[in-house]
Amino acid sequence: GQNIDQPTEMTATEGAIVQINCTYQTSGFNGLFWYQQHAGEAPTFLSYNVLDGLEEKGRFSSFLSRSKGYSYLLLKELQMKDSASYLCAPVDSNYQLIWGAGTKLIIKP
Amino acid sequence: IAGITQAPTSQILAAGRRMTLRCTQDMRHNAMYWYRQDLGLGLRLIHYSNTAGTTGKGEVPDGYSVSRANTDDFPLTLASAVPSQTSVYFCASSDSSGGPTDTQYFGPGTRLTVL
């Protein structure tokens, strides 16, 4: 079966760094997306990784290891507006996104 | 440019009633999707359409139907609503011209309560 595992909730301090992990098992693999979703709003695209390694985009970076079925999202210089849920979504052999339940990130001053 | 719009924003519906959730995009994207999102669960794909005139079943299609008469519109119909269909429904679209893993863009969602 297909399975996505990410922590349910994390807490971090404003200005700090936080890493949100995602492990996955899918039927085939065609890359992995990270989305951000503020409470009561739609998910919005953050990153897409298809090759191993780290991709940096401003304060956010995303890492992928295909052999380990593992990805993480790294958020630096945390701001209060980063309080949101972060959704991990690998793409399976049918090019369907398989969504994790998301990690709710709480930022404290 | 509005992107993707959904209507209604929210709805309370009696069980057994028929309901159509509307979704319109103005980005000329080929592919469109309907998801439901329930507390503690990931987004689950209900139906999708890779291009106008074609539709496909996702992970949880039972009790739902879709049509794709043109590029812009992708309505989702609940023929006879049941309480387990209480959820937040998101419509999404993607260009798919660069490949099937193109980024999906989401509408604001419809919060549906079936009593």
Coordinates of C-alpha atoms in Angstrom, one line a residue:
Chain A
G1 CA 0.0 0.0 0.0
Q2 CA 0.9 3.6 -0.2
N3 CA 1.8 5.5 3.0
I4 CA 2.9 8.9 4.0
D5 CA 4.3 9.6 7.5
Q6 CA 4.9 13.1 8.9
P7 CA 4.6 14.5 12.4
T8 CA 1.1 15.7 13.4
E9 CA 2.3 18.9 15.1
M10 CA 5.5 20.8 15.8
T11 CA 6.2 23.9 17.8
A12 CA 9.1 26.3 17.1
T13 CA 10.2 29.8 18.1
E14 CA 10.1 32.9 15.9
G15 CA 13.5 33.5 14.3
A16 CA 14.6 29.8 14.7
I17 CA 15.0 27.0 12.2
V18 CA 12.6 24.0 12.0
Q19 CA 12.8 20.8 9.9
I20 CA 9.7 18.9 9.0
N21 CA 10.3 15.3 8.0
C22 CA 8.3 13.1 5.6
T23 CA 8.8 9.4 4.9
Y24 CA 6.8 7.8 2.2
Q25 CA 6.1 4.4 0.5
T26 CA 4.5 4.7 -2.9
S27 CA 3.9 2.5 -5.9
G28 CA 6.5 4.1 -8.2
F29 CA 7.8 7.6 -7.7
N30 CA 7.7 10.7 -9.8
G31 CA 8.8 13.4 -7.5
L32 CA 7.5 14.9 -4.3
F33 CA 5.7 18.2 -3.6
W34 CA 5.5 20.3 -0.4
Y35 CA 2.5 22.6 0.0
Q36 CA 1.7 25.1 2.7
Q37 CA -1.9 25.4 4.0
H38 CA -3.0 28.2 6.4
A39 CA -6.0 27.4 8.5
G40 CA -9.2 27.7 6.6
E41 CA -7.4 28.3 3.3
A42 CA -6.3 26.4 0.2
P43 CA -3.0 24.6 -0.1
T44 CA -0.3 26.6 -1.9
F45 CA 2.8 25.3 -3.7
L46 CA 6.1 25.5 -1.9
S47 CA 8.5 23.1 -3.7
Y48 CA 8.9 20.1 -6.0
N49 CA 11.9 17.7 -5.8
V50 CA 12.5 14.9 -8.3
L51 CA 16.2 14.4 -7.9
D52 CA 18.1 13.6 -4.7
G53 CA 19.6 16.6 -2.8
L54 CA 18.7 19.9 -1.4
E55 CA 16.9 22.7 -3.2
E56 CA 16.9 26.1 -1.6
K57 CA 14.3 28.8 -2.3
G58 CA 14.7 31.8 0.0
R59 CA 13.9 30.9 3.6
F60 CA 12.6 27.5 2.6
S61 CA 14.6 24.5 1.4
S62 CA 13.5 21.0 0.5
F63 CA 15.5 17.8 0.6
L64 CA 14.9 14.4 -1.1
S65 CA 16.5 11.0 -0.7
R66 CA 14.7 8.6 -3.1
S67 CA 16.6 5.5 -1.9
K68 CA 15.5 6.2 1.7
G69 CA 11.9 7.3 0.8
Y70 CA 12.6 10.5 2.8
S71 CA 12.1 14.2 2.4
Y72 CA 12.3 17.2 4.6
L73 CA 11.3 20.8 4.5
L74 CA 13.6 23.2 6.2
L75 CA 12.3 26.6 7.3
K76 CA 14.7 29.3 8.4
E77 CA 14.3 32.6 10.2
L78 CA 10.8 31.6 11.2
Q79 CA 8.1 34.2 11.1
M80 CA 4.7 34.2 12.8
K81 CA 3.1 34.0 9.3
D82 CA 4.8 30.6 8.9
S83 CA 2.2 29.1 11.3
A84 CA 0.4 26.7 9.0
S85 CA 0.1 23.1 8.0
Y86 CA 2.8 21.7 5.7
L87 CA 1.7 18.9 3.4
C88 CA 4.0 16.3 1.9
A89 CA 2.8 14.7 -1.4
P90 CA 4.8 12.2 -3.3
V91 CA 3.7 11.4 -6.9
D92 CA 3.1 7.7 -7.7
S93 CA 3.5 5.7 -10.9
N94 CA 0.1 6.9 -12.1
Y95 CA 1.2 10.5 -11.6
Q96 CA -1.3 10.9 -8.8
L97 CA -0.3 13.0 -5.7
I98 CA -0.5 10.9 -2.5
W99 CA -1.1 13.4 0.3
G100 CA 0.1 13.1 3.8
A101 CA -2.2 14.4 6.6
G102 CA 0.1 17.4 7.1
T103 CA 2.2 18.8 9.9
K104 CA 0.7 21.6 11.9
L105 CA 3.5 24.1 12.7
I106 CA 3.0 26.4 15.6
I107 CA 5.3 29.4 15.9
K108 CA 5.7 31.0 19.3
P109 CA 7.1 34.5 19.9
Chain B
I1 CA -6.8 37.0 -13.1
A2 CA -9.0 35.2 -10.6
G3 CA -7.3 31.8 -10.9
I4 CA -9.7 29.2 -9.6
T5 CA -13.1 30.0 -8.1
Q6 CA -15.4 27.7 -6.3
A7 CA -19.1 28.1 -5.3
P8 CA -20.7 28.1 -2.9
T9 CA -18.2 29.0 -0.1
S10 CA -20.2 26.9 2.3
Q11 CA -23.4 25.0 2.3
I12 CA -25.6 23.1 4.8
L13 CA -27.5 20.3 3.0
A14 CA -30.2 17.8 4.1
A15 CA -29.3 14.2 3.6
G16 CA -30.8 12.8 0.4
R17 CA -30.6 16.1 -1.5
R18 CA -28.7 16.7 -4.7
M19 CA -25.9 19.2 -4.8
T20 CA -23.5 20.5 -7.4
L21 CA -20.3 22.2 -6.4
R22 CA -19.0 24.6 -9.0
C23 CA -15.4 25.1 -10.0
T24 CA -14.1 27.5 -12.7
Q25 CA -10.5 28.3 -13.7
D26 CA -9.3 31.0 -16.0
M27 CA -5.8 29.8 -16.5
R28 CA -6.6 27.5 -19.5
H29 CA -5.1 24.6 -17.6
N30 CA -5.6 21.2 -19.1
A31 CA -6.1 19.1 -16.0
M32 CA -8.5 19.6 -13.1
Y33 CA -9.1 17.8 -9.9
W34 CA -11.6 17.4 -7.0
Y35 CA -10.3 16.6 -3.5
R36 CA -12.0 16.3 -0.2
Q37 CA -10.1 17.1 3.0
D38 CA -11.2 15.7 6.4
L39 CA -9.6 16.4 9.8
G40 CA -6.6 14.2 10.4
L41 CA -6.5 12.8 6.9
G42 CA -4.6 13.9 3.8
L43 CA -6.4 15.3 0.7
R44 CA -8.2 12.5 -1.1
L45 CA -8.8 12.6 -4.8
I46 CA -12.4 12.2 -5.8
H47 CA -12.3 12.6 -9.6
Y48 CA -10.0 14.2 -12.1
S49 CA -10.0 15.3 -15.7
N50 CA -6.8 15.4 -17.8
T51 CA -8.4 17.4 -20.6
A52 CA -11.9 18.7 -21.6
G53 CA -14.2 15.8 -22.5
T54 CA -12.4 13.2 -20.3
T55 CA -12.8 12.3 -16.7
G56 CA -11.4 9.7 -14.4
K57 CA -12.0 8.2 -10.9
G58 CA -9.7 9.0 -8.0
E59 CA -9.4 7.3 -4.6
V60 CA -12.9 8.0 -3.3
P61 CA -15.3 8.4 -6.2
D62 CA -18.4 6.7 -4.8
G63 CA -21.4 9.0 -4.4
Y64 CA -19.9 11.7 -6.7
S65 CA -19.9 12.5 -10.4
V66 CA -18.2 15.0 -12.6
S67 CA -18.3 16.4 -16.1
R68 CA -15.9 18.4 -18.2
A69 CA -17.7 20.0 -21.0
N70 CA -15.1 22.7 -21.5
T71 CA -11.7 23.7 -20.4
D72 CA -12.7 26.1 -17.7
D73 CA -15.5 24.3 -15.7
F74 CA -15.4 21.2 -13.7
P75 CA -18.6 20.7 -11.6
L76 CA -18.8 18.0 -8.9
T77 CA -22.3 16.6 -8.2
L78 CA -23.5 14.7 -5.1
A79 CA -26.6 12.8 -6.4
S80 CA -28.0 12.0 -3.0
A81 CA -25.9 13.5 -0.1
V82 CA -25.1 11.5 3.0
P83 CA -23.6 12.7 6.3
S84 CA -20.3 11.0 5.5
Q85 CA -19.9 13.5 2.7
T86 CA -19.5 16.3 5.2
S87 CA -16.1 17.7 4.3
V88 CA -14.1 20.6 2.8
Y89 CA -14.0 20.2 -1.0
F90 CA -11.1 21.6 -3.0
C91 CA -10.9 22.0 -6.7
A92 CA -7.5 22.2 -8.3
S93 CA -6.0 22.6 -11.8
S94 CA -2.6 22.1 -13.4
D95 CA -1.2 23.0 -16.8
S96 CA 0.3 19.5 -17.6
S97 CA 1.8 20.8 -20.8
G98 CA 5.3 20.4 -19.2
G99 CA 4.5 16.9 -18.0
P100 CA 2.1 15.1 -15.7
T101 CA 3.8 16.3 -12.5
D102 CA 3.1 20.0 -13.0
T103 CA 2.1 22.0 -10.0
Q104 CA -1.5 21.9 -8.9
Y105 CA -3.2 25.2 -8.0
F106 CA -6.1 25.1 -5.6
G107 CA -9.4 27.0 -5.3
P108 CA -10.5 28.4 -2.0
G109 CA -12.7 25.4 -1.1
T110 CA -16.3 24.7 -0.3
R111 CA -17.3 23.7 3.2
L112 CA -20.2 21.2 3.0
T113 CA -22.2 20.0 5.9
V114 CA -24.7 17.2 5.3
L115 CA -27.3 16.7 8.1

